[in-house]
Coordinates of C-alpha atoms in Angstrom, one line a residue:
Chain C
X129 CA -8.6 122.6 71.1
X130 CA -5.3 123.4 69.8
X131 CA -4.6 126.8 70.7
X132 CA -4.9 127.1 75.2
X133 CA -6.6 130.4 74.7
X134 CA -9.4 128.7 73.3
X135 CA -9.2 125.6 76.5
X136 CA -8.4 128.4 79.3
X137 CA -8.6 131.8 78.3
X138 CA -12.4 132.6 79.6
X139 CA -13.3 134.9 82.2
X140 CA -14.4 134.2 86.1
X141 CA -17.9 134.5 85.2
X142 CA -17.8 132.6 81.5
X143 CA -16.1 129.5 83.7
X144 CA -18.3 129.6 85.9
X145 CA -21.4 129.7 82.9
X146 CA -19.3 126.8 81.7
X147 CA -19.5 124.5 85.2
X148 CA -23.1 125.6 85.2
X149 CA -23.8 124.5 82.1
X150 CA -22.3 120.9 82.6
X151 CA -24.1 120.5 85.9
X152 CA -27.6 120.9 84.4
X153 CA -27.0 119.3 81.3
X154 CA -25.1 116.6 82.1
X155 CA -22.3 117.0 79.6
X156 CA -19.3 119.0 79.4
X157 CA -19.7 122.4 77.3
X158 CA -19.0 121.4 73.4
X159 CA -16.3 123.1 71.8
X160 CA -18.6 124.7 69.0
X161 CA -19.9 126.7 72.1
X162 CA -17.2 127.2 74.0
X163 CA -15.2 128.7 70.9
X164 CA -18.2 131.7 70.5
X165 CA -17.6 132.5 74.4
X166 CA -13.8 133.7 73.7
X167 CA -13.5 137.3 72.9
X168 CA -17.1 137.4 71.5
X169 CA -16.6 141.3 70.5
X170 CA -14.2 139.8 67.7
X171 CA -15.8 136.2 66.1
X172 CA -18.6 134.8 68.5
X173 CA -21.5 137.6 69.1
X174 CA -21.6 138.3 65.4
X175 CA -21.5 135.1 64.4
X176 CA -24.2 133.7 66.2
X177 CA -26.3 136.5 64.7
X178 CA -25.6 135.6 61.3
X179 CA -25.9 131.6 62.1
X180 CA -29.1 132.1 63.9
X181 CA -30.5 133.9 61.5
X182 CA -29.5 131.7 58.7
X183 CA -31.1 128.7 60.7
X184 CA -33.8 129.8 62.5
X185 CA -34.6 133.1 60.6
X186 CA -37.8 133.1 58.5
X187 CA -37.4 130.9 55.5
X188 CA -39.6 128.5 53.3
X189 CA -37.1 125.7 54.2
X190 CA -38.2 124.0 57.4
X191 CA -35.3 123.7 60.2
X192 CA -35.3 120.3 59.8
X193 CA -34.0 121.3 55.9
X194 CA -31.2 123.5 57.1
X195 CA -30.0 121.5 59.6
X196 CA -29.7 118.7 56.6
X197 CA -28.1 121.4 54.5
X198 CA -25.5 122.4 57.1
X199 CA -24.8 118.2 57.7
X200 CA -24.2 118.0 54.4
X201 CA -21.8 120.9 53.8
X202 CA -20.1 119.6 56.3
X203 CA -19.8 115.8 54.8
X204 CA -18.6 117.9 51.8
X205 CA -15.7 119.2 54.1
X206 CA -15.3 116.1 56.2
X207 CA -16.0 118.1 59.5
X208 CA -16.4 115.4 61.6
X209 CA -17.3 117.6 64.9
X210 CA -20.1 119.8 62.4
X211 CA -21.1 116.1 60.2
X212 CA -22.5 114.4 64.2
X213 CA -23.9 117.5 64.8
X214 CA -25.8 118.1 62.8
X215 CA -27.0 115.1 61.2
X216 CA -28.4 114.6 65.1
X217 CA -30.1 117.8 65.3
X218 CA -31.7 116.6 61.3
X219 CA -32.6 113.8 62.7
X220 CA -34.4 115.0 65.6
X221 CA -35.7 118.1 63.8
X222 CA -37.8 115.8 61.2
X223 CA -38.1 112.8 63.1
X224 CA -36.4 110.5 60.4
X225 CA -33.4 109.3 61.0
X226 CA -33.4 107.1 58.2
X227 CA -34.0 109.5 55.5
X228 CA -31.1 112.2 56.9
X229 CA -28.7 108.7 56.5
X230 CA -29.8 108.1 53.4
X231 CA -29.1 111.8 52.0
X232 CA -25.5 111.6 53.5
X233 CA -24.7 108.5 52.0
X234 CA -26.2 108.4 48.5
X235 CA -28.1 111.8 48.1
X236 CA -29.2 111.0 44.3
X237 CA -30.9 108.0 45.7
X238 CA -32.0 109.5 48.8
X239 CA -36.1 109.7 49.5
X240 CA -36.3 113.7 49.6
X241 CA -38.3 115.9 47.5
X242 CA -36.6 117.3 44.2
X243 CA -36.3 120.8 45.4
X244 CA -34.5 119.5 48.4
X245 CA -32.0 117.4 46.5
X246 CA -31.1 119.6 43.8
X247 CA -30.3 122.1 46.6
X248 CA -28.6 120.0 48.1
X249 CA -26.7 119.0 45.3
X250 CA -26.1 123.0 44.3
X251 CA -24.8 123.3 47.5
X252 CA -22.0 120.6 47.5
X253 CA -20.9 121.9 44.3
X254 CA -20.6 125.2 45.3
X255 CA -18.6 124.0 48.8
X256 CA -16.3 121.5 46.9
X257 CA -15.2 123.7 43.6
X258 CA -15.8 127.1 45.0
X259 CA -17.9 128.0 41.8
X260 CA -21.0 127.7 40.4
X261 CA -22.3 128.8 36.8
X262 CA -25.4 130.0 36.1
X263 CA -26.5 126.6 34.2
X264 CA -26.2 124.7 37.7
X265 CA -28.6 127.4 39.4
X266 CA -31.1 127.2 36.6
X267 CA -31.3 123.5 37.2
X268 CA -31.9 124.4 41.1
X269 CA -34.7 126.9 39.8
X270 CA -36.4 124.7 37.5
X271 CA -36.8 121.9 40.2
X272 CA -38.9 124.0 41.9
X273 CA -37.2 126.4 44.1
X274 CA -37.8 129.7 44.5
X275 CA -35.1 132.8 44.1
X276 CA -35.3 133.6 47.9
X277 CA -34.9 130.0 49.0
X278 CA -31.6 129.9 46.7
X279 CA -30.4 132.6 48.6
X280 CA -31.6 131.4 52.1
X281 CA -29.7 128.0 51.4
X282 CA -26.9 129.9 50.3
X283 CA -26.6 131.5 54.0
X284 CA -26.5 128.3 55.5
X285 CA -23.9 127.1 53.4
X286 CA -21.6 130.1 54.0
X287 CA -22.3 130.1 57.6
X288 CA -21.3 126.2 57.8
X289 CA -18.4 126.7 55.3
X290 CA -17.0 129.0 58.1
X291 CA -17.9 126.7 61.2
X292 CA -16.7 123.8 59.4
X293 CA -13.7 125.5 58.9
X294 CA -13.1 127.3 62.5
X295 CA -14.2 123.3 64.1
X296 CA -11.6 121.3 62.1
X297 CA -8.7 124.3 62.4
X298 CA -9.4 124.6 66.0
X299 CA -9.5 120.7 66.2
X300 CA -13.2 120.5 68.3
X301 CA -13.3 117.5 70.6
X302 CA -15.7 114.9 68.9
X303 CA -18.2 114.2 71.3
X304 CA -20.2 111.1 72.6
X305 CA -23.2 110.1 71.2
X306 CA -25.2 111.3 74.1
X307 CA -23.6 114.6 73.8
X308 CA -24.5 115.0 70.5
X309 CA -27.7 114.5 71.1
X310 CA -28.1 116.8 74.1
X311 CA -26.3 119.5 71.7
X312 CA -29.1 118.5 69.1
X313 CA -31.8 118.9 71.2
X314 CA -30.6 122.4 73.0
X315 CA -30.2 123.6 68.6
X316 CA -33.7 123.0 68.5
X317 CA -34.8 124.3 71.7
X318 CA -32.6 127.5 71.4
X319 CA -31.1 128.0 68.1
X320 CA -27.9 129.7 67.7
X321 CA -27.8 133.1 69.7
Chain I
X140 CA -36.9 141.1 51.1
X141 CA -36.4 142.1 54.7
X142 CA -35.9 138.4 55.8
X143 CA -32.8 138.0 52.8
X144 CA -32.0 141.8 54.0
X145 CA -31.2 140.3 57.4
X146 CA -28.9 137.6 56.5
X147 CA -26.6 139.5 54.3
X148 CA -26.7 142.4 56.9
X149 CA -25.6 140.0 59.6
X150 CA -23.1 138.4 57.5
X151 CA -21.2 142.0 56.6
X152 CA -21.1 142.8 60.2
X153 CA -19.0 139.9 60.9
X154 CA -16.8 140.7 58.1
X155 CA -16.6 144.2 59.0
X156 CA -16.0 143.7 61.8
X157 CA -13.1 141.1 61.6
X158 CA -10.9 142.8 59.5
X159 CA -11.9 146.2 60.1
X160 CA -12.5 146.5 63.9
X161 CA -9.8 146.5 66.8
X162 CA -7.3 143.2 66.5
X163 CA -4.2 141.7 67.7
X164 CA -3.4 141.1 64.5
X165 CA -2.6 144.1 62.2
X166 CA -5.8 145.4 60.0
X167 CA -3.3 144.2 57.2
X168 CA -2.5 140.9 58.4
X169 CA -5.9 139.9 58.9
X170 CA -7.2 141.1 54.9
X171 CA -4.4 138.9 53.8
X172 CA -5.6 136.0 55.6
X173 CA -9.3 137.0 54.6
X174 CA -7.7 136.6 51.2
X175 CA -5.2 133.7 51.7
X176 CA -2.9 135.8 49.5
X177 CA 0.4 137.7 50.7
X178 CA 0.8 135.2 53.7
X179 CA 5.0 134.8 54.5
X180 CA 5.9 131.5 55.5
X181 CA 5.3 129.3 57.8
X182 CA 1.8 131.2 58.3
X183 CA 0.7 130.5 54.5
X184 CA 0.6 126.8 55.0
X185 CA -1.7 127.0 57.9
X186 CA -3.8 129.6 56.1
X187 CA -3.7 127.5 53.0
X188 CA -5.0 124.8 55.1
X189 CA -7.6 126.2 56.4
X190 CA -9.2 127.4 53.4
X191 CA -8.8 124.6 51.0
X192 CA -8.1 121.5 53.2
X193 CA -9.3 122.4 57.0
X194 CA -9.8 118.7 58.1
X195 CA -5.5 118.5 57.7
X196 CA -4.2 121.0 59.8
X197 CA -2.4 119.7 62.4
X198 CA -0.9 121.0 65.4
X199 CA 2.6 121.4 63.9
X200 CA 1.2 123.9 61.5
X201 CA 0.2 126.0 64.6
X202 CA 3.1 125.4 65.8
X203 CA 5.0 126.8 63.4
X204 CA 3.1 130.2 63.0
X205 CA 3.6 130.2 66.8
X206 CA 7.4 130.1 66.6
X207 CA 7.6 132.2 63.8
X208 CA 6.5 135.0 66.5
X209 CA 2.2 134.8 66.2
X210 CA 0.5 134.9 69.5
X211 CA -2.7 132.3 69.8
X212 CA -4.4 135.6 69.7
X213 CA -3.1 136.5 66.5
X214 CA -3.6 133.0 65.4
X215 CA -7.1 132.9 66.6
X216 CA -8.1 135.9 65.2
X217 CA -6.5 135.0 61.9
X218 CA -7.8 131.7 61.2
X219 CA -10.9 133.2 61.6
X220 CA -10.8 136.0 59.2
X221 CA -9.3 132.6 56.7
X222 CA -12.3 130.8 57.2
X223 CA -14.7 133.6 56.9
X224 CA -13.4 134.9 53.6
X225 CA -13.2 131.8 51.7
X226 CA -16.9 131.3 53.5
X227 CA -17.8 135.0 51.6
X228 CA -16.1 134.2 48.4
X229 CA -18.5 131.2 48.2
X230 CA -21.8 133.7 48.9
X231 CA -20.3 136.0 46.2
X232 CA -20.2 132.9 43.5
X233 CA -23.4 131.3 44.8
X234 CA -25.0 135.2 44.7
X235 CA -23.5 135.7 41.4
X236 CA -25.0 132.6 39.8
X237 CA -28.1 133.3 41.0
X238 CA -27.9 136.7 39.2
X239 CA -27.2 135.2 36.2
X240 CA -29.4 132.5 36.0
X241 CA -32.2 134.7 36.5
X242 CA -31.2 137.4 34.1
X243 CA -30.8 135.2 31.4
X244 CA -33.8 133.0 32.6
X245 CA -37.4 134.0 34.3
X246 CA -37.5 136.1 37.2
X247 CA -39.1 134.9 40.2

């Protein structure tokens, strides 16, 4: 990463979590975690809180949903590290890899509900222009979507506006394929906290 | 709803926390970077960037707020509160639409 705080600056006992970590699993700690680890009194224990409960919290959208919304905020933002992520742990949530591929690449095409898509959509908007009027949320609302699930996508979208933000600034390490797919497998297992 | 209760409450405790709780940064410092407004140079292209444009910054834009006298604390803590307020601008606008929309349309 490009600050050597952020490579070196853990304690004994988070190093030694670290060496732990890559001996079980096989793969080196990915950057996304390791970044949550340093000083987590200022960024990381809070954040986790809020991204956990955005992704895993009680919502009518299925993990496998916000793990598609948060892959594509991050195709919005051309987060590479956040994009593999989490189009793995989509992929693995629902089972269909096929259908997170096609939402990345054409979403107006894609085979997803109409609730789904114009969320989707919403949500792009919103990460690309910074705005939204009230027409484009009506349009969200009359496809179906309830006011709560509005607001649950919204958290998502802030919480991987942030990531997105912290992974590319930071410069995260992109990771194998393999890796990704461990990290997508220990989202699902575990969540965020 | 407790659930929507839960997710707003979580994200104002990172807010409040990052520009109001103990930093290496000044308190001041880090609401300008939470606001990407009042930034001196070189420290407003890197803040610039990582609001509008993250996927460009490079490591001669740290390196420049480095030897312009920020510490990779500073800088760490800094980027952060960047990426967090542009993230909170976006729940404000998406909030407010939502508002809208549904004063002007049905509840529900």
């Amino acid at each position: 990463m490009r600050l050597d705080i952020l490579n070196r600056g853990y304690s004994p006992a988070t190093r030694l979590l670290f060496a732990l970590i890559r001996l079980f699993s096989g793969h080196p700690v990915p950057d996304a975690a390791k970044l949550v680890f340093y000083r987590p009194d200022f960024y990381g224990a809070r954040a986790k809180e809020f991204t956990h409960e955005a992704m895993r919290g009680p919502s009518a959208w299925s993990v496998g949903d916000r793990e598609l919304m948060a892959a594509y905020v991050s195709k919005v933002n051309e987060s590479a590290f956040c994009i593999a992520a989490h189009t793995a742990t989509a992929r693995r949530a629902y089972q269909d890899g096929p259908m997170v591929a096609a939402v990345l690449a054409d979403l107006e095409s894609a085979p997803v509900q109409e609730p789904l898509r114009a969320t989707l959509r919403m949500l792009g908007k919103l990460t690309a222009e910074g705005k939204l009027s009230a027409e484009d949320m009506r349009e969200v609302l009359s496809a179906g979507v309830s006011r709560q699930q509005v607001k649950d996508a919204l958290a998502v979208c802030v919480a991987f506006n942030t990531t997105d933000r912290l992974s590319d600034a930071f410069g995260f390490e992109v990771l194998s394929l393999e890796g990704f797919e461990a990290g997508a497998k220990y989202l699902l297992k575990r969540g965020y906290r | 709803m407790p659930d929507e209760d839960k997710k707003r409450a979580a994200h104002r405790a990172l807010v409040d926390r990052i520009l109001n709780g103990e930093g290496r940064a000044s308190a001041e410092q880090r609401a300008r970077a939470f606001g990407n407004e009042g930034l001196s140079p070189p420290l407003d292209t890197l803040m610039g960037k990582v609001v509008t444009t993250p996927a460009q910054v490079t490591e001669a834009d740290f390196a420049a707020a480095k030897a312009s006298g920020f510490s990779e604390d500073q800088l760490f803590e800094l980027v952060i509160c960047a990426a967090v307020g542009q993230s909170a601008r976006l729940y404000e606008a998406g909030l407010a639409a939502l508002a809208e929309a549904t004063v002007t349309g049905e509840a529900g």
